[in-house]
Amino acid sequence: MLSVKNYLQKYNSKSANAVVWVSFYVDREKINFSTKITVNVKYWNEKKQCIGIGDKNAKDKNLIIENVLSRINNVFVKYRLKDKVLTRDVFLRAYHRPADYDTFFDFVSEYP
C-alpha cells in the first residue's frame, strides 16, 4: 500500500514561507521531491496535509498538490496492472515522463 506524506521544508529559518515536499517509499527506498509550491507556515494544515483557507491561492495550490499525488498514484497503478517491477529509478523515469510509450516503436513492439 502506498503511503504518501506531504510536509514543509523551510530553507531559511527567518522566513515564514516553506516549500511543500512529497515523501514516500518505493521498494524500501525513500523518494522525496518538491512540489515547488510555497506556503506560509501558519496556513499549512499538518493534519490534512494541505494548505488552509487563509492563503488566498489555497485552492489552486491544493489542486497542484493533488495533481502531483494523482500522478504518483497513476505510476503505481500502471506498473501494478502490468505486473512490472517498480524501483526508485523506474518510478522517477515514469513520473517525469508520463507518456505510456517512449516511441512509436515501443508501442508497436508491445502489440504485435
Short mmCIF file of N, CA and C in Angstrom, two decimals, residues 12-82:
data_model
loop_
_atom_site.label_atom_id
_atom_site.label_comp_id
_atom_site.label_asym_id
_atom_site.label_seq_id
_atom_site.Cartn_x
_atom_site.Cartn_y
_atom_site.Cartn_z
N ASN A 12 15.08 28.82 4.99
CA ASN A 12 15.61 29.93 5.77
C ASN A 12 14.84 29.98 7.08
N SER A 13 15.53 29.88 8.18
CA SER A 13 14.84 29.83 9.48
C SER A 13 14.12 31.12 9.81
N LYS A 14 14.53 32.24 9.21
CA LYS A 14 13.87 33.52 9.48
C LYS A 14 12.64 33.73 8.61
N SER A 15 12.53 33.02 7.54
CA SER A 15 11.41 33.18 6.62
C SER A 15 10.17 32.47 7.15
N ALA A 16 9.02 33.05 6.87
CA ALA A 16 7.75 32.44 7.29
C ALA A 16 7.23 31.48 6.23
N ASN A 17 7.89 31.43 5.07
CA ASN A 17 7.44 30.56 3.98
C ASN A 17 8.24 29.27 3.93
N ALA A 18 7.60 28.25 3.41
CA ALA A 18 8.24 26.95 3.24
C ALA A 18 7.73 26.32 1.95
N VAL A 19 8.45 25.32 1.48
CA VAL A 19 8.08 24.61 0.25
C VAL A 19 7.45 23.28 0.62
N VAL A 20 6.38 22.91 -0.09
CA VAL A 20 5.70 21.64 0.15
C VAL A 20 6.47 20.53 -0.57
N TRP A 21 6.83 19.51 0.18
CA TRP A 21 7.55 18.35 -0.35
C TRP A 21 6.68 17.11 -0.21
N VAL A 22 6.96 16.12 -1.05
CA VAL A 22 6.26 14.84 -1.03
C VAL A 22 7.29 13.76 -0.70
N SER A 23 6.89 12.82 0.16
CA SER A 23 7.79 11.75 0.57
C SER A 23 7.05 10.43 0.61
N PHE A 24 7.69 9.38 0.07
CA PHE A 24 7.12 8.04 0.10
C PHE A 24 8.22 7.04 -0.21
N TYR A 25 7.89 5.77 -0.11
CA TYR A 25 8.87 4.70 -0.33
C TYR A 25 8.47 3.86 -1.54
N VAL A 26 9.49 3.49 -2.32
CA VAL A 26 9.34 2.56 -3.42
C VAL A 26 10.40 1.49 -3.23
N ASP A 27 9.96 0.27 -3.04
CA ASP A 27 10.88 -0.85 -2.87
C ASP A 27 11.91 -0.57 -1.77
N ARG A 28 11.43 -0.07 -0.66
CA ARG A 28 12.23 0.27 0.53
C ARG A 28 13.24 1.38 0.31
N GLU A 29 13.07 2.14 -0.74
CA GLU A 29 13.92 3.30 -1.00
C GLU A 29 13.05 4.55 -0.91
N LYS A 30 13.53 5.52 -0.17
CA LYS A 30 12.76 6.74 0.05
C LYS A 30 12.89 7.68 -1.13
N ILE A 31 11.76 8.26 -1.51
CA ILE A 31 11.74 9.25 -2.58
C ILE A 31 11.17 10.54 -2.00
N ASN A 32 11.92 11.61 -2.14
CA ASN A 32 11.50 12.94 -1.74
C ASN A 32 11.61 13.85 -2.95
N PHE A 33 10.58 14.64 -3.20
CA PHE A 33 10.75 15.68 -4.20
C PHE A 33 9.80 16.83 -3.93
N SER A 34 10.17 17.96 -4.46
CA SER A 34 9.46 19.20 -4.21
C SER A 34 8.27 19.33 -5.16
N THR A 35 7.20 19.92 -4.64
CA THR A 35 6.06 20.25 -5.49
C THR A 35 6.22 21.65 -6.06
N LYS A 36 7.25 22.38 -5.58
CA LYS A 36 7.54 23.75 -5.99
C LYS A 36 6.43 24.72 -5.57
N ILE A 37 5.65 24.34 -4.57
CA ILE A 37 4.60 25.20 -4.03
C ILE A 37 5.11 25.80 -2.73
N THR A 38 5.09 27.13 -2.64
CA THR A 38 5.48 27.78 -1.39
C THR A 38 4.23 28.20 -0.64
N VAL A 39 4.32 28.11 0.67
CA VAL A 39 3.18 28.44 1.51
C VAL A 39 3.70 29.04 2.82
N ASN A 40 2.92 29.95 3.36
CA ASN A 40 3.23 30.48 4.67
C ASN A 40 2.98 29.37 5.69
N VAL A 41 3.89 29.19 6.62
CA VAL A 41 3.82 28.08 7.56
C VAL A 41 2.54 28.11 8.39
N LYS A 42 2.04 29.30 8.69
CA LYS A 42 0.83 29.38 9.52
C LYS A 42 -0.43 28.92 8.79
N TYR A 43 -0.39 28.83 7.46
CA TYR A 43 -1.55 28.36 6.70
C TYR A 43 -1.51 26.86 6.41
N TRP A 44 -0.43 26.19 6.77
CA TRP A 44 -0.30 24.76 6.49
C TRP A 44 -1.08 23.96 7.52
N ASN A 45 -1.93 23.04 7.05
CA ASN A 45 -2.70 22.15 7.92
C ASN A 45 -1.97 20.81 7.97
N GLU A 46 -1.27 20.56 9.05
CA GLU A 46 -0.45 19.34 9.18
C GLU A 46 -1.31 18.09 9.21
N LYS A 47 -2.47 18.19 9.82
CA LYS A 47 -3.34 17.01 9.94
C LYS A 47 -3.87 16.57 8.57
N LYS A 48 -4.34 17.53 7.78
CA LYS A 48 -4.89 17.21 6.45
C LYS A 48 -3.82 17.21 5.36
N GLN A 49 -2.64 17.69 5.69
CA GLN A 49 -1.52 17.81 4.76
C GLN A 49 -1.90 18.62 3.53
N CYS A 50 -2.51 19.78 3.79
CA CYS A 50 -2.89 20.68 2.71
C CYS A 50 -2.80 22.11 3.21
N ILE A 51 -3.04 23.05 2.32
CA ILE A 51 -2.97 24.46 2.64
C ILE A 51 -4.35 24.92 3.09
N GLY A 52 -4.40 25.63 4.20
CA GLY A 52 -5.66 26.11 4.75
C GLY A 52 -6.22 27.28 3.97
N ILE A 53 -7.44 27.67 4.32
CA ILE A 53 -8.15 28.71 3.57
C ILE A 53 -7.60 30.11 3.81
N GLY A 54 -6.68 30.29 4.73
CA GLY A 54 -6.11 31.61 4.98
C GLY A 54 -5.27 32.11 3.81
N ASP A 55 -4.68 31.22 3.06
CA ASP A 55 -3.90 31.59 1.88
C ASP A 55 -4.85 31.93 0.75
N LYS A 56 -4.61 33.07 0.07
CA LYS A 56 -5.57 33.49 -0.97
C LYS A 56 -5.55 32.57 -2.19
N ASN A 57 -4.47 31.83 -2.42
CA ASN A 57 -4.40 30.89 -3.54
C ASN A 57 -4.46 29.45 -3.07
N ALA A 58 -5.10 29.21 -1.95
CA ALA A 58 -5.11 27.87 -1.35
C ALA A 58 -5.74 26.83 -2.28
N LYS A 59 -6.83 27.17 -2.94
CA LYS A 59 -7.49 26.19 -3.81
C LYS A 59 -6.59 25.78 -4.96
N ASP A 60 -5.95 26.75 -5.58
CA ASP A 60 -5.06 26.45 -6.70
C ASP A 60 -3.85 25.63 -6.26
N LYS A 61 -3.27 26.02 -5.13
CA LYS A 61 -2.10 25.31 -4.63
C LYS A 61 -2.45 23.88 -4.22
N ASN A 62 -3.60 23.71 -3.56
CA ASN A 62 -4.03 22.36 -3.18
C ASN A 62 -4.33 21.52 -4.41
N LEU A 63 -4.85 22.14 -5.45
CA LEU A 63 -5.12 21.42 -6.70
C LEU A 63 -3.82 20.93 -7.34
N ILE A 64 -2.78 21.74 -7.29
CA ILE A 64 -1.48 21.33 -7.82
C ILE A 64 -0.92 20.17 -7.01
N ILE A 65 -1.04 20.26 -5.69
CA ILE A 65 -0.57 19.17 -4.82
C ILE A 65 -1.34 17.89 -5.12
N GLU A 66 -2.65 17.98 -5.27
CA GLU A 66 -3.46 16.80 -5.61
C GLU A 66 -3.07 16.23 -6.96
N ASN A 67 -2.71 17.09 -7.90
CA ASN A 67 -2.27 16.63 -9.22
C ASN A 67 -0.97 15.83 -9.10
N VAL A 68 -0.05 16.31 -8.28
CA VAL A 68 1.20 15.59 -8.06
C VAL A 68 0.92 14.22 -7.44
N LEU A 69 0.04 14.19 -6.44
CA LEU A 69 -0.30 12.93 -5.78
C LEU A 69 -1.00 11.96 -6.74
N SER A 70 -1.84 12.48 -7.61
CA SER A 70 -2.53 11.59 -8.56
C SER A 70 -1.56 11.04 -9.60
N ARG A 71 -0.57 11.84 -10.01
CA ARG A 71 0.44 11.33 -10.95
C ARG A 71 1.27 10.23 -10.30
N ILE A 72 1.58 10.39 -9.02
CA ILE A 72 2.30 9.34 -8.29
C ILE A 72 1.48 8.07 -8.27
N ASN A 73 0.20 8.21 -7.93
CA ASN A 73 -0.69 7.05 -7.87
C ASN A 73 -0.84 6.40 -9.24
N ASN A 74 -0.92 7.19 -10.30
CA ASN A 74 -1.06 6.63 -11.64
C ASN A 74 0.14 5.77 -12.03
N VAL A 75 1.32 6.21 -11.66
CA VAL A 75 2.52 5.41 -11.96
C VAL A 75 2.46 4.08 -11.22
N PHE A 76 2.09 4.11 -9.93
CA PHE A 76 1.99 2.88 -9.16
C PHE A 76 0.95 1.93 -9.74
N VAL A 77 -0.21 2.46 -10.10
CA VAL A 77 -1.28 1.62 -10.64
C VAL A 77 -0.88 1.03 -11.98
N LYS A 78 -0.27 1.84 -12.83
CA LYS A 78 0.14 1.36 -14.15
C LYS A 78 1.12 0.19 -14.04
N TYR A 79 2.08 0.29 -13.16
CA TYR A 79 3.06 -0.78 -13.01
C TYR A 79 2.46 -2.00 -12.31
N ARG A 80 1.54 -1.77 -11.39
CA ARG A 80 0.89 -2.90 -10.71
C ARG A 80 0.01 -3.67 -11.69
N LEU A 81 -0.72 -2.98 -12.55
CA LEU A 81 -1.60 -3.65 -13.50
C LEU A 81 -0.82 -4.40 -14.58
N LYS A 82 0.34 -3.91 -14.93
CA LYS A 82 1.17 -4.57 -15.94
C LYS A 82 2.10 -5.61 -15.33
#
